[in-house]
Every structure is written in C-alpha cells, then in structure tokens.
PDB file of C-alpha atoms in Angstrom:
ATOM      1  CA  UNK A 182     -47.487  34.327  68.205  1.00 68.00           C
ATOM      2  CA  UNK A 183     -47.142  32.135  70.485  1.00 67.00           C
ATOM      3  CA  UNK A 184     -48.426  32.987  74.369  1.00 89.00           C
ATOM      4  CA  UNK A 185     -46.711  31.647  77.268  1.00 95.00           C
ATOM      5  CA  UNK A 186     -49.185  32.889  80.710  1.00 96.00           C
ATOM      6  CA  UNK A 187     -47.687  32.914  84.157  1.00 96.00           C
ATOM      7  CA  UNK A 188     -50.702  33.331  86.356  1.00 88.00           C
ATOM      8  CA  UNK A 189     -49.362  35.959  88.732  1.00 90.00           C
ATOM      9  CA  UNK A 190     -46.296  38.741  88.182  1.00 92.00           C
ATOM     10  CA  UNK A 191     -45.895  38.932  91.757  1.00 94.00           C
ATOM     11  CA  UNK A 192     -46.729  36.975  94.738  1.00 96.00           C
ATOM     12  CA  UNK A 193     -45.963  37.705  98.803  1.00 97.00           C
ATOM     13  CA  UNK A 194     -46.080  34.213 100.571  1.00 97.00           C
ATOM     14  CA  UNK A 195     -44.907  33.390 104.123  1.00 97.00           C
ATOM     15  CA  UNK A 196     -42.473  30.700 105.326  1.00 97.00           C
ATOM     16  CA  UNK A 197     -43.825  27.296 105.312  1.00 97.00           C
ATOM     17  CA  UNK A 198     -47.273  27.774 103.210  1.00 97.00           C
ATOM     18  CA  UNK A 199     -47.243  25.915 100.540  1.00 97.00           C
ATOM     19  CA  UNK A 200     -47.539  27.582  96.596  1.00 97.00           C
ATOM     20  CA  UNK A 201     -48.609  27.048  93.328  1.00 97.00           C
ATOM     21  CA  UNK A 202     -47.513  28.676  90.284  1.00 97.00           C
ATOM     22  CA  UNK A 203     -49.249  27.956  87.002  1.00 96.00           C
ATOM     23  CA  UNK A 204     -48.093  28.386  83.286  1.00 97.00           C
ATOM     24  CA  UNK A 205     -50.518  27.862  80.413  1.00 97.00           C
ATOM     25  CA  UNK A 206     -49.041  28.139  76.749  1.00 96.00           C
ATOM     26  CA  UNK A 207     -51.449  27.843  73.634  1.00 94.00           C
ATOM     27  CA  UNK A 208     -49.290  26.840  70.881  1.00 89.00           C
ATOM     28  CA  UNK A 209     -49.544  22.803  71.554  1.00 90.00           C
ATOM     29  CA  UNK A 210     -46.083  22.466  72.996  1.00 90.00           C
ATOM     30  CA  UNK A 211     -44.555  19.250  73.845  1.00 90.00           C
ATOM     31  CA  UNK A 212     -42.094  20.242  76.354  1.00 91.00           C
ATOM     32  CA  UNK A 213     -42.835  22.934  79.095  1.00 94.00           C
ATOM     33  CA  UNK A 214     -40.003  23.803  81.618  1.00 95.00           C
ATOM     34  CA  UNK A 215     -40.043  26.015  84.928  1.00 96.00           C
ATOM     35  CA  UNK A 216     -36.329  28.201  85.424  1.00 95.00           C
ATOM     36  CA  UNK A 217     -35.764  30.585  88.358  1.00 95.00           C
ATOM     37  CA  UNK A 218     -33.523  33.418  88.031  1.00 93.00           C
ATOM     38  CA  UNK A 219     -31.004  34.906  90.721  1.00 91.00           C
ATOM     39  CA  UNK A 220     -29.015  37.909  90.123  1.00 86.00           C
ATOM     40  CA  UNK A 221     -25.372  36.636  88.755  1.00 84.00           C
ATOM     41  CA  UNK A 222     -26.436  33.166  89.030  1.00 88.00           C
ATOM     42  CA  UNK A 223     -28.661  33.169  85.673  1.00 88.00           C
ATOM     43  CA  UNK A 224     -31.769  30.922  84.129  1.00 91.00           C
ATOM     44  CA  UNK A 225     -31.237  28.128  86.532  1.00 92.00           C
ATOM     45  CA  UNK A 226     -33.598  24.852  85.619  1.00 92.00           C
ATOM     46  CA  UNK A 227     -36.086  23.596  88.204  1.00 95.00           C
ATOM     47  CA  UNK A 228     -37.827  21.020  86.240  1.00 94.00           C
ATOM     48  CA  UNK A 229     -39.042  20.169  82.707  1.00 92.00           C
ATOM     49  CA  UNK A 230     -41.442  17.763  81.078  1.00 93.00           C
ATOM     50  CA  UNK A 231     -41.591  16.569  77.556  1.00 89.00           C
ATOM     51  CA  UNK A 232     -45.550  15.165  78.004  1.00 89.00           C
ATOM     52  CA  UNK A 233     -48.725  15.019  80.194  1.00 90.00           C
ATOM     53  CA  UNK A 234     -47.501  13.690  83.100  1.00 86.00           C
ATOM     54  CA  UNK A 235     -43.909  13.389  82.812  1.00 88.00           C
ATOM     55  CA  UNK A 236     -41.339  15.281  84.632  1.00 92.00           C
ATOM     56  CA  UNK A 237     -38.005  15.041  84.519  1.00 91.00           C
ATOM     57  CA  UNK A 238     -35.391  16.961  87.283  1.00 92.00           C
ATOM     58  CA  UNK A 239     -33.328  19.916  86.145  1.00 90.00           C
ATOM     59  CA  UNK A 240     -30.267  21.185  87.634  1.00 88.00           C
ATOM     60  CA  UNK A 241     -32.417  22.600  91.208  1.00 93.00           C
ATOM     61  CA  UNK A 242     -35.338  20.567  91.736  1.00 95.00           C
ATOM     62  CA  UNK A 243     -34.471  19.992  95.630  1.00 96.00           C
ATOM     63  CA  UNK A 244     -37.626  21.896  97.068  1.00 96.00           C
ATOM     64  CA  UNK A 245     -39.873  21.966  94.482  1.00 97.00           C
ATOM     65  CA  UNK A 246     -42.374  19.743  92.972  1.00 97.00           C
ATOM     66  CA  UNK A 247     -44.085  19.986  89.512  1.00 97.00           C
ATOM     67  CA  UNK A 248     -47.664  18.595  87.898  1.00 96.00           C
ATOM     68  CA  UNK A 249     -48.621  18.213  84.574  1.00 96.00           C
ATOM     69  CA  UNK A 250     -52.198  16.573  83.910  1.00 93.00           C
ATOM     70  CA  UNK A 251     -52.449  18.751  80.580  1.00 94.00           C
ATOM     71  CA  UNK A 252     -49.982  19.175  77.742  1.00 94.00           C
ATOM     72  CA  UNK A 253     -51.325  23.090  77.724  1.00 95.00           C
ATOM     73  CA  UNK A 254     -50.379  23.525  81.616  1.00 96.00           C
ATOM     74  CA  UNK A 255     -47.778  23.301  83.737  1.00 97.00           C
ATOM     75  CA  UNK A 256     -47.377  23.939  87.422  1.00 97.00           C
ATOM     76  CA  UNK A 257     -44.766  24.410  89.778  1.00 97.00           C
ATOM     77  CA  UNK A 258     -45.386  23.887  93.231  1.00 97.00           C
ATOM     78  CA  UNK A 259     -43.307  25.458  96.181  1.00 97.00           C
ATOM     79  CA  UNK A 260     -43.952  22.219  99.318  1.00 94.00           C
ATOM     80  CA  UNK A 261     -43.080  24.392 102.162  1.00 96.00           C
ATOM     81  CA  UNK A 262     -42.051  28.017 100.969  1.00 97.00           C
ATOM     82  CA  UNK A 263     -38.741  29.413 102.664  1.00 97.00           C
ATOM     83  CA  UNK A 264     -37.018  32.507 102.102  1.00 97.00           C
ATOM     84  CA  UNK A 265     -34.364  31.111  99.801  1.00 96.00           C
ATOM     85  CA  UNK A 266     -36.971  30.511  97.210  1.00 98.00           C
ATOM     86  CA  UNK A 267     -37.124  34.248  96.871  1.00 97.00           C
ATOM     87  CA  UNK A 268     -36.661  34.537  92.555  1.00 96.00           C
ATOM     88  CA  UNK A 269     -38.110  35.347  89.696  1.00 95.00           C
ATOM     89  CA  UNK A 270     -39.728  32.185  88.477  1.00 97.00           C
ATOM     90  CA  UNK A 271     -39.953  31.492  84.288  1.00 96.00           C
ATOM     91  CA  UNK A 272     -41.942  29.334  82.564  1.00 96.00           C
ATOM     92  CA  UNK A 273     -41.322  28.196  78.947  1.00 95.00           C
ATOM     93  CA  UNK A 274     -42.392  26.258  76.379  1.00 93.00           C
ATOM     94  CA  UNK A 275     -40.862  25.073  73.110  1.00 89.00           C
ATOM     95  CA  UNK A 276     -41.473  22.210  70.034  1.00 83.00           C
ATOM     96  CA  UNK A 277     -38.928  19.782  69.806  1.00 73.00           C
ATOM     97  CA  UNK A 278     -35.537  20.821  69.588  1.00 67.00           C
ATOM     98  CA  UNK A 279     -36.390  24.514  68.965  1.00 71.00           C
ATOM     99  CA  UNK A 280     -36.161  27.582  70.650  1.00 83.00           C
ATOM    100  CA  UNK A 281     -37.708  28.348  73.916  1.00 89.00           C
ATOM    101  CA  UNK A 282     -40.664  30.963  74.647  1.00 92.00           C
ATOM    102  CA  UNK A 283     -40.887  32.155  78.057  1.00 95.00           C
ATOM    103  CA  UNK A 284     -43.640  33.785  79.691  1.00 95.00           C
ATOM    104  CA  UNK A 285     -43.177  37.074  81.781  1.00 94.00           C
ATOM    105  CA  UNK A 286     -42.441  35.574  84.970  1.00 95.00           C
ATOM    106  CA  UNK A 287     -43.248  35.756  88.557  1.00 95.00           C
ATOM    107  CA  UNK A 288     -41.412  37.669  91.320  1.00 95.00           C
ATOM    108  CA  UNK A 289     -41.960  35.701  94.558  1.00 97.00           C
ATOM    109  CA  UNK A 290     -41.180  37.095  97.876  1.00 97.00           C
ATOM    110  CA  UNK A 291     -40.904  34.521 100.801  1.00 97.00           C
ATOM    111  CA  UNK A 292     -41.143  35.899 104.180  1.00 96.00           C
TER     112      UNK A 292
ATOM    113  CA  UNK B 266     -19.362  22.805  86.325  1.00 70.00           C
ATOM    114  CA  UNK B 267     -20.031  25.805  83.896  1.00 80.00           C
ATOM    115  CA  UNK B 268     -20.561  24.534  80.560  1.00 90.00           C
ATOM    116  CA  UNK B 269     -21.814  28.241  79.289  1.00 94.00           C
ATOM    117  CA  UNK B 270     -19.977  30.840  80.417  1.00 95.00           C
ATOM    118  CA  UNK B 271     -20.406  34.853  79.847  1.00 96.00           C
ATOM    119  CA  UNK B 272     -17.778  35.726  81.589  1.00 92.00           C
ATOM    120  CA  UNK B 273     -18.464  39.894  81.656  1.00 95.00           C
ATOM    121  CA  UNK B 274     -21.679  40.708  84.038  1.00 94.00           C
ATOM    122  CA  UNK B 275     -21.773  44.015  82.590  1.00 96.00           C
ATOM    123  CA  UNK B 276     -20.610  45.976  79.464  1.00 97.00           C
ATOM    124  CA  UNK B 277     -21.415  49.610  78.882  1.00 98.00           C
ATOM    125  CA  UNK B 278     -21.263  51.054  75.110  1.00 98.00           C
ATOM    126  CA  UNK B 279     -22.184  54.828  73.997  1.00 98.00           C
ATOM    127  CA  UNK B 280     -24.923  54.740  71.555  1.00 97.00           C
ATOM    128  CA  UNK B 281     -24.176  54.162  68.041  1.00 97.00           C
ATOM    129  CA  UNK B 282     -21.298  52.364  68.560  1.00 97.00           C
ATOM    130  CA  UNK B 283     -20.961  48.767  68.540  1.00 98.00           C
ATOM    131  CA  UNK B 284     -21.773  45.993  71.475  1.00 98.00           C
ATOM    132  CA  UNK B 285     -19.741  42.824  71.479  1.00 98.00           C
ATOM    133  CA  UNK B 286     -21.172  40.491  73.869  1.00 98.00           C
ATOM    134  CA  UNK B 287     -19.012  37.396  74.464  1.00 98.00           C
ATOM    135  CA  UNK B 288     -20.096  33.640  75.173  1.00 97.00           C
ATOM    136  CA  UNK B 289     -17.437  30.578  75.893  1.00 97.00           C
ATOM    137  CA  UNK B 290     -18.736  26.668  76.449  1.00 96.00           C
ATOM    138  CA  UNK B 291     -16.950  23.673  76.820  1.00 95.00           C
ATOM    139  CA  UNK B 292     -18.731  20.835  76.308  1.00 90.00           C
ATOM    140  CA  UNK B 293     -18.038  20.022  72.094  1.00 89.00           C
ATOM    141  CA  UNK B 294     -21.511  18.565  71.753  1.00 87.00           C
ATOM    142  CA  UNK B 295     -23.327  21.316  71.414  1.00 90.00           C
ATOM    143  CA  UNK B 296     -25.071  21.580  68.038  1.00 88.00           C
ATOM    144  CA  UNK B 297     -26.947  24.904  68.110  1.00 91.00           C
ATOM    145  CA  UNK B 298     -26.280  28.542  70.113  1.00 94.00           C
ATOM    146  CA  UNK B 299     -28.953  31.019  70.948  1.00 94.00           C
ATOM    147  CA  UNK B 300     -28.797  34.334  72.462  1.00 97.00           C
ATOM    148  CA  UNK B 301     -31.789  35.908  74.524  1.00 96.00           C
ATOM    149  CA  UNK B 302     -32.685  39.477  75.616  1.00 97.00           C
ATOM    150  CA  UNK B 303     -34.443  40.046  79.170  1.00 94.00           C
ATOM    151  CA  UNK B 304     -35.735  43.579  80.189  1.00 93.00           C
ATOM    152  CA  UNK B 305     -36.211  43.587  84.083  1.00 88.00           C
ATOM    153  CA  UNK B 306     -39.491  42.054  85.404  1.00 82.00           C
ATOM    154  CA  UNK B 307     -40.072  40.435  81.670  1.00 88.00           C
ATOM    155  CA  UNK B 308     -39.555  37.152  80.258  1.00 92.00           C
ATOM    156  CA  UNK B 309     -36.391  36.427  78.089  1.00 94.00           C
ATOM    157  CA  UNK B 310     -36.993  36.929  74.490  1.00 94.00           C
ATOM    158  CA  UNK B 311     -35.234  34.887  71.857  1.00 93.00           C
ATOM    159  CA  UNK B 312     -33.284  37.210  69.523  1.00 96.00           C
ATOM    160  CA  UNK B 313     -31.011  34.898  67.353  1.00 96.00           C
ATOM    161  CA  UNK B 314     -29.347  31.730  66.797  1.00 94.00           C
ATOM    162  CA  UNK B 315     -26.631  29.800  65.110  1.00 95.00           C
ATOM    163  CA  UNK B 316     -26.215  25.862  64.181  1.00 92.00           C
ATOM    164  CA  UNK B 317     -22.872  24.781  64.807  1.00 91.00           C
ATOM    165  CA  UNK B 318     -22.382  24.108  61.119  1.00 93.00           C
ATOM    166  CA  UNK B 319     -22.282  27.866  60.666  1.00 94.00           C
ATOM    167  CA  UNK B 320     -19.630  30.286  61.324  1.00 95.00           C
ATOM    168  CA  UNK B 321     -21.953  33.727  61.279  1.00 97.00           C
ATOM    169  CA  UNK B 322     -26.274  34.234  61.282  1.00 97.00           C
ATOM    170  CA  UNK B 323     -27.041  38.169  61.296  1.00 97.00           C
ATOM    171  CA  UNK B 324     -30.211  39.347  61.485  1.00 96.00           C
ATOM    172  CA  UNK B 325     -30.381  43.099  61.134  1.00 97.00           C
ATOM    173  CA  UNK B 326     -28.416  45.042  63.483  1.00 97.00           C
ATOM    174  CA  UNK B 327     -27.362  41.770  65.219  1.00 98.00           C
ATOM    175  CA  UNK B 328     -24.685  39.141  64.546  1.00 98.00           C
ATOM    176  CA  UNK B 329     -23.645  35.805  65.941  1.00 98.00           C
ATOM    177  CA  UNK B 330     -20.569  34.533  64.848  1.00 98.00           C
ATOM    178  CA  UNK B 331     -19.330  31.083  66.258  1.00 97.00           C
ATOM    179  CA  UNK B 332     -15.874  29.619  66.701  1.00 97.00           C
ATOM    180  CA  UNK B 333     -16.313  26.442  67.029  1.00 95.00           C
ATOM    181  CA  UNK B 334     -12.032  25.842  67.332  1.00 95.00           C
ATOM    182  CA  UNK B 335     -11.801  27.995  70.243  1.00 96.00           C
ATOM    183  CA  UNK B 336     -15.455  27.164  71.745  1.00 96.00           C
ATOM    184  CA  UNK B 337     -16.441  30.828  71.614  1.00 97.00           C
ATOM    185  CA  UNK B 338     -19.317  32.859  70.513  1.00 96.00           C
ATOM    186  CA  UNK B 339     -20.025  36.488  70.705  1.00 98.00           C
ATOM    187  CA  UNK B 340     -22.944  38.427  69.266  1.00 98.00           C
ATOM    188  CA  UNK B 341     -22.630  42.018  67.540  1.00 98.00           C
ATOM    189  CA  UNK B 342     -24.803  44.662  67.807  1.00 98.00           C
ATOM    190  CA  UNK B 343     -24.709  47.962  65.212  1.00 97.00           C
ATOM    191  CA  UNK B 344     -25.137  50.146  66.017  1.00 97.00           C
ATOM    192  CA  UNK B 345     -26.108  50.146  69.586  1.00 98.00           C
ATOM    193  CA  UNK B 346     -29.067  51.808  70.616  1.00 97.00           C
ATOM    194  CA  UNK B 347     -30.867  52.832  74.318  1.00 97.00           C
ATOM    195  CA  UNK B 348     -33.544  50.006  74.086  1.00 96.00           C
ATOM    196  CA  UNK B 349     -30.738  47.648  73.731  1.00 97.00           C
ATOM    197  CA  UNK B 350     -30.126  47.848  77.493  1.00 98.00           C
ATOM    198  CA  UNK B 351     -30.995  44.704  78.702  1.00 97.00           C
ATOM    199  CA  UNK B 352     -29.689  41.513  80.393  1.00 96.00           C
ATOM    200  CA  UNK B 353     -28.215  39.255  77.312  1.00 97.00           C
ATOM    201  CA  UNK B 354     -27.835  35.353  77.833  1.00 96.00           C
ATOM    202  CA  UNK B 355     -26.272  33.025  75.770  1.00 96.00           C
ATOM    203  CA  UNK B 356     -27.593  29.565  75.562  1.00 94.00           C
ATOM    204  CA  UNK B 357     -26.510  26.196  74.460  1.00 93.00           C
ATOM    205  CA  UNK B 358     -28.700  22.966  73.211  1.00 88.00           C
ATOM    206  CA  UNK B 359     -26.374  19.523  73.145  1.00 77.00           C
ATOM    207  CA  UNK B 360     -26.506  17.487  69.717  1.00 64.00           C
ATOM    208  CA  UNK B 361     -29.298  14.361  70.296  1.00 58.00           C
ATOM    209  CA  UNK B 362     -29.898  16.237  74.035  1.00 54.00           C
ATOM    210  CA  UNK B 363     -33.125  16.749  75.806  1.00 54.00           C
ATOM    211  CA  UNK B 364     -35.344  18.360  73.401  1.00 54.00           C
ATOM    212  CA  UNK B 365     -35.251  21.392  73.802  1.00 57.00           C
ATOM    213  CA  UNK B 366     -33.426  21.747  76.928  1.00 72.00           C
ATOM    214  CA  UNK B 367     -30.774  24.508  76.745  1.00 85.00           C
ATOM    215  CA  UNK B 368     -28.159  25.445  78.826  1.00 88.00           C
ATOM    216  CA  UNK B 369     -27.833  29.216  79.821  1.00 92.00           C
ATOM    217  CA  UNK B 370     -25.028  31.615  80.646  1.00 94.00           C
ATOM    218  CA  UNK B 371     -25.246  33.972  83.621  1.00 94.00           C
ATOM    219  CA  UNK B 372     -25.914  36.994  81.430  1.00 95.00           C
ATOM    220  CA  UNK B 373     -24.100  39.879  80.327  1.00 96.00           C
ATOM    221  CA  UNK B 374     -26.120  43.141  81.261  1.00 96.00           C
ATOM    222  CA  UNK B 375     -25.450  45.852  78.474  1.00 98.00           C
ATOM    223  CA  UNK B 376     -26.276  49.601  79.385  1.00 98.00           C
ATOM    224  CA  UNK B 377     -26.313  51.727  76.157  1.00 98.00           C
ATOM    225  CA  UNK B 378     -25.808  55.548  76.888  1.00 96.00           C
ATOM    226  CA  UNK B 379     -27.454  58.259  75.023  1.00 93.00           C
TER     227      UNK B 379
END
C-alpha cells in the first residue's frame, strides 16, 4: 500500500514564526501536492509539483512557499504564520494521471 | 468559479436504507470522476471512480453513475451503514490536464443513524 507521512497531526505555532510541514510518500510518485481544508470551503490546492524541484501554483498559494529537493519529499512552508492559516493541511501523492493518496493530515493552530 | 459542485453540505439517511450523494461540474473536459471518503482528523480516502466513457462503475455497496448530458454525478450507497458517516467529496481530473491534478467539491457530510 502505498504510505503518504505528514510529519506532525497537530501543530500550535504563533503569529509571524515561520513553519515547515513535511510529507514523505514511498511509492516513487511523480507528482506530490499540498491541499488545506476549511469547513464548507473543501480540499482547496496550495501547490503541486510534478518533479524534484518543480512547483507549480494551485488555486491558494498567496502565503505559502513549497521545496522539493527529493522526488520522495515534499514540504510546505508557512513564511510568516498568521491566524488565517488555521486548517487542516493534506499532502498527497499520485502516478500520472491516477488517483490521489493523501496522508492523514495536519491540524495547525496559528495564534 | 465552481467547476465541482456538491451542492448538499449534509444528508442524513437511517441505516439500511440507501445514500444518494449528488455531484454537478461544468466544465465538459473532464475525462474521469472520483469520489473520496474523509473521517474527521484523517486523510481522504479514495473510494471509487468513473471514466467519462462510462455511464455506471459499482463496487460493492457503492455506485457511481455519470450523466454526462446533464453534467451530473451521484454515488449510491446500499445499504447504508454507521461507518459510512463521513465527509464525501467528489472530484474531477480535466482530459490532457495536469497530471493528476483534480478538482474537488466542497463535500457532502453523510450521518447514518442506527
């Protein structure tokens, strides 16, 4: 099966530090992607990338900022944390055109 | 612009009977349709899909039919159980799009009663 692994489930930051969420998936994906999700707004996309060291913009990238220097791992990285990045943060992974696997997320609190 | 819409936040079935879940899109280039399940504090799981060049996929107690004339899909649960309960998204993927970027729904959250 394949194993998507957000590093933290939950994470308390304060306003203005800077943060770094990872994803690691072990099934050789090409493309990775990071979502958020907001109650009654749904899987929103932040960013995605379709090899080591590209990145491409979703639909909310204003904010956020994403590395990939290995196809296994992709991060998502929060500049200056504010309290409207407050979500439930989902990585995935997929092959080609398939389906995606997501990992089990991580619940950030901004204070 | 929504190009996936789910336009029920929440449906509420007694258990045993059926769940229709509904899904409408607009943009005609979508090729393929997928539905997810998410259980609070989990990652979505994929639970089925359809190519546009169907009409219906089932897959045990669930079924995805696709009308592709009125832009509509819905998936069909039977019967309906507790562990169903669950935020459901539909998704879409556009023909020759960005591998494997889909476009998701706002979700439908079905509560199953005992």
């Amino acid at each position: 099966d394949v194993k998507v692994t957000q590093s933290s489930r939950y994470l308390v930051k304060r306003t203005g530090e800077k943060v770094f969420l990872e994803c690691v998936q072990d099934m050789d994906h090409e493309n990775m992607f990071w979502y958020r999700q907001d109650p009654g707004l749904g899987l929103r996309l932040i960013y995605f990338s379709y090899d080591v060291k590209m990145k491409e913009k979703g639909d909310i990238p204003e904010g956020y900022s994403v590395s990939r220097e290995k196809k296994e791992r992709f991060s998502l990285i929060l500049e200056s944390a504010s309290t409207n990045q407050t979500s439930m943060y989902l990585c995935a992974s997929s092959w080609g055109g398939e389906k995606l696997f997501f990992g089990s997320g991580t619940q950030l609190s901004v204070l | 612009d929504q190009q996936v819409k789910q336009n029920s936040p929440s449906l509420s079935v007694q258990e045993g009977r059926i769940s229709i879940l509904n899904c409408d899109y607009t943009n005609s280039m979508f090729d393929y349709f997928l539905w997810y399940k998410k259980y609070p504090a989990e990652g979505p799981t994929f639970l089925i899909s359809i190519s546009s060049i169907k009409d219906k996929n089932e897959d045990g107690r669930f079924t995805v039919f696709l009308n592709k004339s009125a832009k509509h899909l819905s998936l069909h649960i039977v019967p309906s159980q507790p562990g169903d309960s669950a935020v459901y998204f539909c998704a879409a993927r556009t023909q020759g799009g960005s591998q494997g970027n889909l476009i998701f729904g706002k979700g439908t959250k079905l509560s199953v009663k005992p």
